[in-house]
Amino acid sequence: MSDIKVTPLTAGDLVDRAVRFYRKFFWTFVLIAAPPILAGTVISLLWTILGRHLFVLSGDTLSLENTIYYAFIWLGTIVIWLVETIATLIVMGGASRNFVRHLLFGEAITFGETYRNVGKRFFSLLLAATLITFVLGTMGVTVFYFGVVITFVVVMGVVYALSAVPILAIIVSIIAGAAVTFGTVWLFFLAASRLAYVPQVIMVEGQGVFAAIGRSATLAKGNVRLLIVLFVFTLVATYSALALLYVPLAWYASANGVQLMVFDADLTPAWYEIASNLIWQISLILLSPVWMVGLCLLYVDGRIRNEGYDIELMAAARLGDMPIVPDTYLNPLHPALSMSDAAPSAKAVERRSTTTTLGLRDD
């Protein structure tokens, strides 16, 4: 077994363990996260350069040419971002199996093993990642706009009802707006959590896409708060990294006469747009592993809380894979690790062959 202690997580434990895993396997995680994001970066840069060559920009921000240019750039950015997200989710699925093998057999988390795992279930992961991206994207936009409208209506209602006492109206409207906003965020993550573990279920348990969706929904019960904590931590870390990288760029651009707070493409040099894009992509490469590790930890935590997964991991490490039962039997148990992968390491096999259930050596 790995020396990492497998126990139910609190919010603090989740952040702490995610950061510790990130520090321990920093360069490995960066290499794992880099390929899809680097590919998206290259395509994004080429798209920006293509836009600069296709459209002749003018000093009039509202001109037809500038409007088409902005539409062209934003459309490409959205499509590239969606494809990057799908690719990143696929890689997360491959890494999850490597992660559980690390817990189970103490094996190192490696770039090669992660991408071999991806290759074995690529089409299942592709379908799952595409469904997750479009469902959560559509849901996010819908919930966001409904949340904005409801917040506006509630705040205006409070202000109107308490207009005779302005100070009280301000305080109550702020509290009411914050409550509606929190409820909206909770509602989104309640729905999003049901799809959070689909790639992990596919890779670790060997299930199909639609079976994995049902399984993920079952495991996600009670983990909404932890998912929100992980999201907030990753968001803060991402924007902190962006600030550290954007500030020197902004200083350099300002020193060279670039007007930063304008939306005129003719006044914004191509090198500044490209540099800004690169900084965003670099921050994703550095921070997406935190999200990847966090989701793997939450998946393991869900199985620990619901199924005693820590006991299953110890049993699998000592006794090997769960016996195969005939197809006519409905097996209520899920294996600690699906047998669709290669055999465990020689070290793990040797350990199992020389130890009994109680930990006594066979002579």
mmCIF file with all atom_site columns, C-alpha atoms in Angstrom, residues 13 29 83 87 89 152 198 265 267 281 313:
data_model
loop_
_atom_site.group_PDB
_atom_site.id
_atom_site.type_symbol
_atom_site.label_atom_id
_atom_site.label_alt_id
_atom_site.label_comp_id
_atom_site.label_asym_id
_atom_site.label_entity_id
_atom_site.label_seq_id
_atom_site.pdbx_PDB_ins_code
_atom_site.Cartn_x
_atom_site.Cartn_y
_atom_site.Cartn_z
_atom_site.occupancy
_atom_site.B_iso_or_equiv
_atom_site.pdbx_formal_charge
_atom_site.auth_seq_id
_atom_site.auth_comp_id
_atom_site.auth_asym_id
_atom_site.auth_atom_id
_atom_site.pdbx_PDB_model_num
ATOM 1  C CA . ASP A 1 13  ? -8.089  17.609 4.304   1.00 0.00 ? 13  ASP A CA 1
ATOM 2  C CA . PHE A 1 29  ? 1.327   16.406 -13.239 1.00 0.00 ? 29  PHE A CA 1
ATOM 3  C CA . VAL A 1 83  ? -12.203 20.991 -27.060 1.00 0.00 ? 83  VAL A CA 1
ATOM 4  C CA . ALA A 1 87  ? -9.367  16.648 -23.736 1.00 0.00 ? 87  ALA A CA 1
ATOM 5  C CA . LEU A 1 89  ? -11.396 15.520 -18.784 1.00 0.00 ? 89  LEU A CA 1
ATOM 6  C CA . PHE A 1 152 ? -32.128 41.381 -9.385  1.00 0.00 ? 152 PHE A CA 1
ATOM 7  C CA . VAL A 1 198 ? -17.889 9.669  -14.509 1.00 0.00 ? 198 VAL A CA 1
ATOM 8  C CA . ALA A 1 265 ? -8.150  45.891 -31.918 1.00 0.00 ? 265 ALA A CA 1
ATOM 9  C CA . LEU A 1 267 ? -4.554  49.795 -30.829 1.00 0.00 ? 267 LEU A CA 1
ATOM 10 C CA . GLN A 1 281 ? -2.728  28.672 -20.959 1.00 0.00 ? 281 GLN A CA 1
ATOM 11 C CA . LEU A 1 313 ? -8.127  -1.164 -0.992  1.00 0.00 ? 313 LEU A CA 1
#
